[in-house]
Amino acid sequence: KAFHCTGQLPYLEESVAASMRALELTEEDDPERLNRLFDLGLTLDARYFKDRDLTDANKSIALMKEAIGAAGEKTQPHLIASLLDTLGTALRLNFSRTGDLSDIHESLEAHRRAVSMAPEFDLPDFLGELSTALLFAFNQSGDPRHIDEAVSVVRESVALMKDGDPGLPDRLQEAGSALKHKFNYSDELKDIQEAISYFQKAVDVTPKESSLLALRLADLSNALVTRSTLTGEVLDMDEAIRSKRRAISLLHEGHEDVPICFNNLAMSYRRKFGMDGQMETLEEAIRCQERAIAKAVGRSIGLPVWYAALGHSFHLKFQKTRNESDIDQAVSSTEKALEILPPNHVDIPEREFELGNFLISRSQLTKREDDVKRACEHYKRSALFSHGYTARRVEAARKWADLARTFDIESSLDGYERAIDLISAFVGLEQTQSRRHENIAQISDLSRAAAATAVEADRVTRALEWLERGRCLVWSQLNSLRTPVDNLRLVDEQLAERVVAVSKALETSGSEHGKIRVGNSASLNSSVDLAVEWKDLVSSVRQKPGFEDFLETKVSSMEDLPSRGTVVVINVHETRCDALALRAGWSAPIHISLPKRGSNDFKLVDVLRDLWKSVVHPVLDAIGYLVSRGVGRVKTMLTDVQESDMPQRIWWCPTGPLSFLPLHAAGLFMGERDNAFDYAISSYSPNVNTLAKQMRTQVTTGGKPSRVLVVSQPNTPGHTPLPGTTREVQALRGVLAGGGISHIHLEGKEATIQSCIESLVEYDCVHFACHAFQDPKEPLASGFFLHDGRLELSKIIRNNFQSAEFAFLSACQTSTGDDKLSEEAVHLAAGMVAAGYRGVIATMWSIKDKYAPDVATDFYTELIKPESSSLEGANDGRRTAEALHVAVNGLRSRLGDSEDGLLTWVPYVHFG
């Protein structure tokens, strides 16, 4: 008691010593031993909060558990319930110290046991404590079962109370809090409405002289703000403001919560300003923020946040008034927020970023060049900060780079380097693949902007590096998780095995599509732990001699490119358009400057003409393909182009809007005859490293495909019939049988998701003749429609097919991506490449059912010709690409190059 009254540590130390001595003097079978154990536990817990020695905290909990374990049959249930309740609270606090989730689980178990043993007259109080513990558990784990149980428990506790019961306000408050938390998870209006109802009742039954009335009003106000934000109802916001003002009036002038209440009131006014746009509303927000700061100067950790909020309000005012004084206030308030933040505080990157934004706003009004340079410096500080909100630091790095480009190109390059370095954290392996795609959509043009600036600065190799590091991020992560570790095993077998185990676990945890649901809390925590361990493992491997570059994306991997043909990366940015040409053995890419594209043509023949003139023709001319076929300029940039009767190979790696356009078919048609199809056999690759990896892992197949899985669905439940698939499958099966190729056919009820997955593992080639679907919101939910549903891309890529040769996707939209993810190649064709297929035939848009059988038949006929053995069985995609080229050329010969003919043969593409 003396310690609680004075706070003097000697009193507490004396209490600990006395409690220990009392326990020592108590016999094991003494009924009082239970109380002695618990008293010592409580005393040690109090000492922990004074000196923060974790030994005291751990010993305190151990003693409480021992006390409860010592309870006998004669111990009063009410006493045991009280002890369990106290233990539950102690365990909850211990989690805050250790972060160990087992403390939360034990805490809940203790509170549930306490409820089961509590006497009826005290049951509402124990239910209230259980509710508090469940809310805490929900906030930490996100498990919806916890919030559902919390709501159920508080409803029961309220139902047990009678009007006039002193504990009723507390139970009503707990009920409102539980439902407010549930709303934060569910976003359902009924939950926040019920929360407001409970909060209002708690206010109504709280005595006017109670010190808790201000807190009740504040909670009611916050709930009203939430509903107003959801519904747009201004009356709710007005009522919230009245409740906050009443709460402030109940607090004495020097109360520590007064500044907090004024800041919260200011935020309500600012939200109302977003609704009514009235200047007087914003002015009132500013007055409240200034009062919060005035009442808190020198005695509140909230000051940096409140200064920053004041800066935001002045910036909003400036956007209305365009008065220089307002933007000056925004700048000075944010500078003050930065000034009083502790060093290395997590909010520093955010404040630096905001200050940069406000300086840019001021420069647009005053035209001060120094403000632009100052803004650039603040963006730079935000980006280079070692920790903090990653998305903000990426955005800051991008703004730093974009601004500096106009006056300091080297600084601009540093900014882009920092932005791309941060991508790995922004799109981390602890996230599901779909969540990573959501984040990637926010930085879709970052690598293209960086590459454009690098080319402008004559850093072509760096441009290529940045395009490789900043594009196809999810596929690159997947490839890194499948890296062979045979050489590592020779050096450190245990480390190699752990690399394999963690990579497989991460691939499984990340392949789920959809938003991360809070109900998957255990798996989410596991994913975070795995991602941290993976980072540590990669670091450990790179410390081994000879493994310094383990999993790093470098241009040195370009030596693994195909031995024949050219890889062309085309970068499209609003500032410029460039192509980078690569060949095996070259030390660096060759830069080809291209004209900016600005065509708005919509007819296919016009699109193909524009692509030919602005992109494809300049590229083919520069790399000597036109010369080798007898046309084009005499002097070419390359000296190693060999003349041949066969078109040469080219791999396209387009970026931005070009990712959705048929570069392989670019040309002059409708009377004019000059097109890419006649000069090159085209393939596409998501990025250069994907192709290089395929070349490193190529296998010898003996010339012909060994086993083919044929899947068809002429009558898929819920979809229009595809009668042409029957003729297509019959024809191609005849060709395969005639060539002695082993194959199996799954159709109708036999073609289920499970049977296809199992067969994909057994067969190295697959032919899908069915409906397909590209999901723009959930790319990994894209897939093929089978008898019992959709075989999704997420399920296919879980399998790492070691000897997969090719996949023929005779379905619509199989290489159609998402325009928000143009740099990610989130389509079925790229997914099949990621799953291990070295060649994939796909379509850029819906194909005509009646022509699909002809293309498939001609493809397989060409593929199994004996003369194909001239390729020596090297499975580098040439055979499937050339067979598709022959098949499509046959269709083109029959249909011609009319608009209708082009729409029929152009969509066929080869990946790999």
mmCIF file of C-alpha atoms in Angstrom, residues 54-196:
data_model
loop_
_atom_site.group_PDB
_atom_site.id
_atom_site.type_symbol
_atom_site.label_atom_id
_atom_site.label_comp_id
_atom_site.label_asym_id
_atom_site.label_seq_id
_atom_site.Cartn_x
_atom_site.Cartn_y
_atom_site.Cartn_z
ATOM 1 C CA LEU A 54 11.503 -9.736 -17.558
ATOM 2 C CA THR A 55 12.646 -12.221 -14.939
ATOM 3 C CA ASP A 56 10.075 -10.721 -12.549
ATOM 4 C CA ALA A 57 7.331 -10.935 -15.155
ATOM 5 C CA ASN A 58 8.029 -14.574 -15.956
ATOM 6 C CA LYS A 59 8.344 -15.552 -12.283
ATOM 7 C CA SER A 60 5.085 -13.713 -11.508
ATOM 8 C CA ILE A 61 3.116 -15.752 -14.072
ATOM 9 C CA ALA A 62 4.746 -18.997 -12.953
ATOM 10 C CA LEU A 63 3.715 -18.307 -9.330
ATOM 11 C CA MET A 64 0.129 -17.496 -10.347
ATOM 12 C CA LYS A 65 -0.086 -20.781 -12.275
ATOM 13 C CA GLU A 66 1.364 -22.664 -9.307
ATOM 14 C CA ALA A 67 -1.200 -21.044 -7.022
ATOM 15 C CA ILE A 68 -4.091 -22.115 -9.223
ATOM 16 C CA GLY A 69 -2.611 -25.596 -9.470
ATOM 17 C CA ALA A 70 -2.478 -25.756 -5.676
ATOM 18 C CA ALA A 71 -6.233 -25.169 -5.364
ATOM 19 C CA GLY A 72 -7.967 -28.135 -3.818
ATOM 20 C CA GLU A 73 -11.518 -29.382 -3.652
ATOM 21 C CA LYS A 74 -12.218 -27.194 -0.631
ATOM 22 C CA THR A 75 -11.078 -24.013 -2.381
ATOM 23 C CA GLN A 76 -13.986 -21.709 -3.092
ATOM 24 C CA PRO A 77 -14.846 -21.639 -6.853
ATOM 25 C CA HIS A 78 -15.235 -17.864 -6.639
ATOM 26 C CA LEU A 79 -11.634 -17.531 -5.407
ATOM 27 C CA ILE A 80 -10.317 -19.774 -8.190
ATOM 28 C CA ALA A 81 -12.320 -17.767 -10.742
ATOM 29 C CA SER A 82 -10.748 -14.538 -9.453
ATOM 30 C CA LEU A 83 -7.265 -16.039 -9.614
ATOM 31 C CA LEU A 84 -7.833 -17.288 -13.174
ATOM 32 C CA ASP A 85 -9.140 -13.893 -14.196
ATOM 33 C CA THR A 86 -6.045 -12.160 -12.814
ATOM 34 C CA LEU A 87 -3.790 -14.725 -14.501
ATOM 35 C CA GLY A 88 -5.563 -14.138 -17.816
ATOM 36 C CA THR A 89 -4.899 -10.413 -17.579
ATOM 37 C CA ALA A 90 -1.239 -10.999 -16.642
ATOM 38 C CA LEU A 91 -0.751 -13.307 -19.621
ATOM 39 C CA ARG A 92 -2.294 -10.721 -21.923
ATOM 40 C CA LEU A 93 0.151 -8.106 -20.666
ATOM 41 C CA ASN A 94 2.988 -10.596 -21.031
ATOM 42 C CA PHE A 95 2.214 -10.950 -24.737
ATOM 43 C CA SER A 96 2.794 -7.218 -25.083
ATOM 44 C CA ARG A 97 6.255 -7.820 -23.674
ATOM 45 C CA THR A 98 7.199 -10.994 -25.556
ATOM 46 C CA GLY A 99 4.979 -11.191 -28.647
ATOM 47 C CA ASP A 100 4.481 -14.908 -27.929
ATOM 48 C CA LEU A 101 1.048 -15.939 -29.281
ATOM 49 C CA SER A 102 0.875 -18.790 -26.770
ATOM 50 C CA ASP A 103 0.364 -16.131 -24.066
ATOM 51 C CA ILE A 104 -2.824 -15.013 -25.832
ATOM 52 C CA HIS A 105 -4.108 -18.566 -26.108
ATOM 53 C CA GLU A 106 -3.393 -19.239 -22.422
ATOM 54 C CA SER A 107 -4.988 -15.935 -21.458
ATOM 55 C CA LEU A 108 -8.214 -16.841 -23.254
ATOM 56 C CA GLU A 109 -8.249 -20.274 -21.675
ATOM 57 C CA ALA A 110 -7.812 -18.751 -18.204
ATOM 58 C CA HIS A 111 -10.659 -16.267 -18.726
ATOM 59 C CA ARG A 112 -12.962 -18.992 -20.101
ATOM 60 C CA ARG A 113 -12.261 -21.161 -17.047
ATOM 61 C CA ALA A 114 -12.926 -18.163 -14.824
ATOM 62 C CA VAL A 115 -16.330 -17.642 -16.463
ATOM 63 C CA SER A 116 -17.196 -21.312 -16.012
ATOM 64 C CA MET A 117 -16.501 -21.077 -12.246
ATOM 65 C CA ALA A 118 -17.851 -17.587 -11.544
ATOM 66 C CA PRO A 119 -20.916 -17.206 -9.274
ATOM 67 C CA GLU A 120 -24.033 -15.927 -10.983
ATOM 68 C CA PHE A 121 -23.979 -12.522 -9.312
ATOM 69 C CA ASP A 122 -20.434 -11.840 -10.617
ATOM 70 C CA LEU A 123 -20.830 -13.511 -14.021
ATOM 71 C CA PRO A 124 -21.304 -10.256 -16.043
ATOM 72 C CA ASP A 125 -17.975 -8.912 -14.736
ATOM 73 C CA PHE A 126 -16.120 -12.094 -15.676
ATOM 74 C CA LEU A 127 -17.793 -12.121 -19.086
ATOM 75 C CA GLY A 128 -16.642 -8.533 -19.523
ATOM 76 C CA GLU A 129 -13.040 -9.522 -18.823
ATOM 77 C CA LEU A 130 -13.318 -12.414 -21.296
ATOM 78 C CA SER A 131 -14.667 -10.001 -23.894
ATOM 79 C CA THR A 132 -11.706 -7.678 -23.355
ATOM 80 C CA ALA A 133 -9.306 -10.597 -23.763
ATOM 81 C CA LEU A 134 -11.048 -11.739 -26.949
ATOM 82 C CA LEU A 135 -10.861 -8.240 -28.450
ATOM 83 C CA PHE A 136 -7.174 -8.118 -27.632
ATOM 84 C CA ALA A 137 -6.675 -11.523 -29.252
ATOM 85 C CA PHE A 138 -8.560 -10.404 -32.344
ATOM 86 C CA ASN A 139 -6.431 -7.281 -32.676
ATOM 87 C CA GLN A 140 -3.266 -9.379 -32.510
ATOM 88 C CA SER A 141 -4.217 -12.447 -34.552
ATOM 89 C CA GLY A 142 -7.074 -11.181 -36.718
ATOM 90 C CA ASP A 143 -8.955 -14.438 -36.157
ATOM 91 C CA PRO A 144 -12.660 -13.655 -36.811
ATOM 92 C CA ARG A 145 -13.692 -16.380 -34.386
ATOM 93 C CA HIS A 146 -12.361 -14.205 -31.576
ATOM 94 C CA ILE A 147 -14.434 -11.175 -32.536
ATOM 95 C CA ASP A 148 -17.556 -13.286 -33.033
ATOM 96 C CA GLU A 149 -17.118 -14.845 -29.579
ATOM 97 C CA ALA A 150 -16.450 -11.408 -28.047
ATOM 98 C CA VAL A 151 -19.737 -10.064 -29.438
ATOM 99 C CA SER A 152 -21.611 -13.120 -28.197
ATOM 100 C CA VAL A 153 -20.063 -12.824 -24.739
ATOM 101 C CA VAL A 154 -20.814 -9.115 -24.280
ATOM 102 C CA ARG A 155 -24.386 -9.553 -25.429
ATOM 103 C CA GLU A 156 -24.781 -12.228 -22.772
ATOM 104 C CA SER A 157 -23.209 -10.002 -20.119
ATOM 105 C CA VAL A 158 -25.559 -7.103 -20.974
ATOM 106 C CA ALA A 159 -28.575 -9.428 -20.937
ATOM 107 C CA LEU A 160 -27.679 -10.546 -17.385
ATOM 108 C CA MET A 161 -27.626 -6.977 -16.076
ATOM 109 C CA LYS A 162 -30.601 -5.191 -14.555
ATOM 110 C CA ASP A 163 -31.479 -1.532 -14.970
ATOM 111 C CA GLY A 164 -29.713 0.519 -12.353
ATOM 112 C CA ASP A 165 -26.905 -1.992 -11.881
ATOM 113 C CA PRO A 166 -23.664 -0.023 -11.294
ATOM 114 C CA GLY A 167 -21.793 -2.274 -13.738
ATOM 115 C CA LEU A 168 -24.250 -1.769 -16.612
ATOM 116 C CA PRO A 169 -22.412 1.217 -18.206
ATOM 117 C CA ASP A 170 -19.193 -0.809 -18.374
ATOM 118 C CA ARG A 171 -20.922 -3.800 -19.969
ATOM 119 C CA LEU A 172 -22.678 -1.581 -22.527
ATOM 120 C CA GLN A 173 -19.377 0.107 -23.323
ATOM 121 C CA GLU A 174 -17.711 -3.290 -23.846
ATOM 122 C CA ALA A 175 -20.558 -4.354 -26.136
ATOM 123 C CA GLY A 176 -20.172 -1.215 -28.241
ATOM 124 C CA SER A 177 -16.409 -1.708 -28.459
ATOM 125 C CA ALA A 178 -16.769 -5.350 -29.534
ATOM 126 C CA LEU A 179 -19.211 -4.458 -32.305
ATOM 127 C CA LYS A 180 -17.025 -1.543 -33.434
ATOM 128 C CA HIS A 181 -14.141 -3.978 -33.807
ATOM 129 C CA LYS A 182 -16.390 -6.399 -35.654
ATOM 130 C CA PHE A 183 -17.365 -3.642 -38.073
ATOM 131 C CA ASN A 184 -13.687 -2.943 -38.773
ATOM 132 C CA TYR A 185 -13.479 -6.546 -39.985
ATOM 133 C CA SER A 186 -16.886 -6.996 -41.629
ATOM 134 C CA ASP A 187 -17.587 -3.512 -43.101
ATOM 135 C CA GLU A 188 -21.268 -4.269 -42.487
ATOM 136 C CA LEU A 189 -23.456 -1.285 -41.620
ATOM 137 C CA LYS A 190 -25.533 -3.248 -39.106
ATOM 138 C CA ASP A 191 -22.462 -3.831 -36.915
ATOM 139 C CA ILE A 192 -21.570 -0.153 -36.565
ATOM 140 C CA GLN A 193 -25.228 0.722 -36.028
ATOM 141 C CA GLU A 194 -25.487 -1.774 -33.183
ATOM 142 C CA ALA A 195 -22.218 -0.447 -31.753
ATOM 143 C CA ILE A 196 -23.611 3.109 -31.756
#
